[in-house]
Amino acid sequence: MFSYIRSICFWIITHYVFLLVCSCSPIFSKTTDYAESLNDEAIQKYYHTIDPTSEQSRLCKEIIKRLIYQHYDHENFNDHLSDRVLNSYVSKLDKYRMYFLNQDIQAFEKYRYMLDDFFRKGDVSPGFDIYNLFQKRYVERLLFTIKYLETNAKTINFEEDENITLNRENALWFNSKNEQINLWRKWIKYEILKSKLGKKDTQESVNTLLKRYKNMMTRVIQTNTEDVFTIFINSLTQIYDPHTEYFPPRVSENFNIHMRLSLEGIGALLQSEDEYTSIVRLIPAGPADKSKQLKAGDRIVSISQGLNAEFVDVVGWRLDDVVDLIRGPKETYVRLEVLPADSEDDHKTKIVSIQRNTVKLEEQAAKSKTMSVDMYGKHYTFGIIELPTFYMDFEGMQAGNKDYKSSSRDVHALLKEFIKKRVDGIVMDLRDNGGGALPEANDLSGLFIEKGPTVQVKDSQGRLTRLVDSDPSIIYRGPLVVMVDRMSASASEIVSAALQDYGRCIVVGTTTFGKGTVQSLLTLDSGQLKLTTATFYRITGDTTQHKGVIPDIVLPPIYDSEEIGESTLPEAIQCEHIHALNYKPFQDMTNLKMQLIKRYQARLPQNPDFQYYLETFERLKKIRSNETISLKESVRLKELEETNKWKLDVTNTLRRSKSQKTFKTYAELEEFEKKEDEEESSESIDEKDDKEDPFLDESLKILADMIQFSNPS
């Protein structure tokens, strides 16, 4: 059970601790020699100029035309846009200001208000000029790092009183190469110290880092014109909104395979985040999802092609190369070394073994179970419907197959079964449901309400379309709780918002993702363009964009809303309030909600699981508020000792409340966790599904409260 708790807490610590870079402390004279050694002759061995092609000029014009005339947000193609594109592009290349010097940034000023003119002419040469300088600076850093690891690593003083800054995104650009090299030196020290804290000796750490940076150098040579064009053009597309993106042919192929759910791999959406490949979302019913060993936010460090094969370090690799390494024949195994998202310590990795397979539509189908709760002197039997995605067999529907599968049809059948069993209430679990077919959101909402509108869709021309449930029948009229979390998005938000607005359910969980936009996939002469073409609104006229759906009863968070969600994405579209539609509420739940909240808040202090989550979340916020971290080993060891003591205490408190065995030392706890992870990896899917779920348990209690308040006798 404790493994379950660890597995869902705080995936957002990823992207934070591991992106530490050094502060501007005094420059050490020992870096001067290295600055002088970074001469043009050494750099030219690896650096190569990359130029645009005539085909890319035509492709640029085609993309510009699509953006101007088809994107939902009619962005003015002018100097202001040019200014933002330049900032976006530089940030994509050097977000933490480790490579470019202040003189480089000043040199880019000639493009600040001219990029819109270049784009209109199909001239992408400014992007290539900037990238070529970036590549040179990048090679300089790799050359320095490799040489420093080979010659100075053994002499690093880990008791020197130095610190590094946690985030340099808003730092000043360095004025000199020596200042910059001092940053690189501290970063090396940080990486080795991190390995030492992970109980690896210095030489082992140095060997690993040398291999990693030499691999990164090899991949610099492999960078091609398509890579540069993609980064540059997406600095433009994502000024429009974060979901508008150009896919080059190779990436487009992988995207299409994913959309058909036939990719033989682990079933996960991946993205490049600085030098790491991270997991964005697990595909419902995919191998990774079924394994219960990976989660959103985990970062992949290395990959092994089999249960006994050697691991290959993939830090600094291209995303498509990482995808190719993970992909493989069906029923073969791949092992991943990952930095877990919920780990407070940035030096602890774990090994995950997953059997590759395809994701099948039928495995993503809604499923049900019943659970019992004894409260208020009564025995309640509740039905739970888990819906991982909103799916529809479009081909079967178009072929006239009367039995074609869809999420709303399957839920309809499950509701009928629950009605026959005379369950006392139902929980609709939409946690981690990232959406799917929009019509399905309308049809599923219609199972619980009389006829009426469920969502409004506004296209790029300002035209409104209303999705309406035209069937006056209600399949299920009883007490209903809808569970959501921060990863519930799109169609999940439409359903939970509609049922909340109709007064048809109590929404329980945390604020949803906040994605209120609709994308279309357009075919280009080369590759594809994913383009935002519409937004959707609640029947009240309000928007879920940025805001998400706010639950009626808010449970402890497992994702940090300041790091995950639409509101955290740069250039996310802002939506205005529009006119509300006429609709007939099922009931007024104002007073009931107040009673339910009061009852829940009374239970909260006595819930040991929720107290564990809240304490852990607060500790994470405290750690993340520290802007610098020490590079002094004795200080870090003391901090690690305090962290381990805190983990031991909070874990024992939780286990003691459940009358479970406690641990005398942190080493004992660590060994228990390792054994529990190994056992979990070998469990069947049914065994994993039977794990404790305190959030579902509380939702069932809220459902019992609903019945008790509605029928106090």
XYZ file of C-alpha atoms in Angstrom, residues 6 23 45 80 93 113 123 128 132 204 216 220 237 260 282 320 323 453 507 519 536 579 598 605 615 633 636 653:
28
model
C 4.649 6.901 -2.993
C 25.010 30.927 -9.233
C 36.166 19.231 -35.260
C 5.079 42.397 -31.661
C 17.622 26.772 -27.165
C 11.293 43.211 -35.115
C 13.129 33.019 -45.225
C 19.626 28.954 -38.641
C 24.568 27.758 -35.575
C 32.256 5.468 -11.394
C 25.982 14.069 -26.585
C 25.577 17.232 -32.122
C 3.511 28.148 -33.881
C -4.019 4.642 -33.963
C 0.503 7.122 -19.840
C 12.802 10.361 -31.808
C 11.365 6.525 -28.999
C -27.221 21.339 -24.055
C -17.558 16.578 -8.285
C -7.130 20.799 -32.303
C -15.385 24.949 -25.858
C -23.666 33.918 -23.057
C -18.688 20.321 6.441
C -7.941 15.504 10.318
C 2.432 16.932 4.982
C 29.196 17.344 0.665
C 24.250 17.787 1.636
C 3.068 7.658 11.660
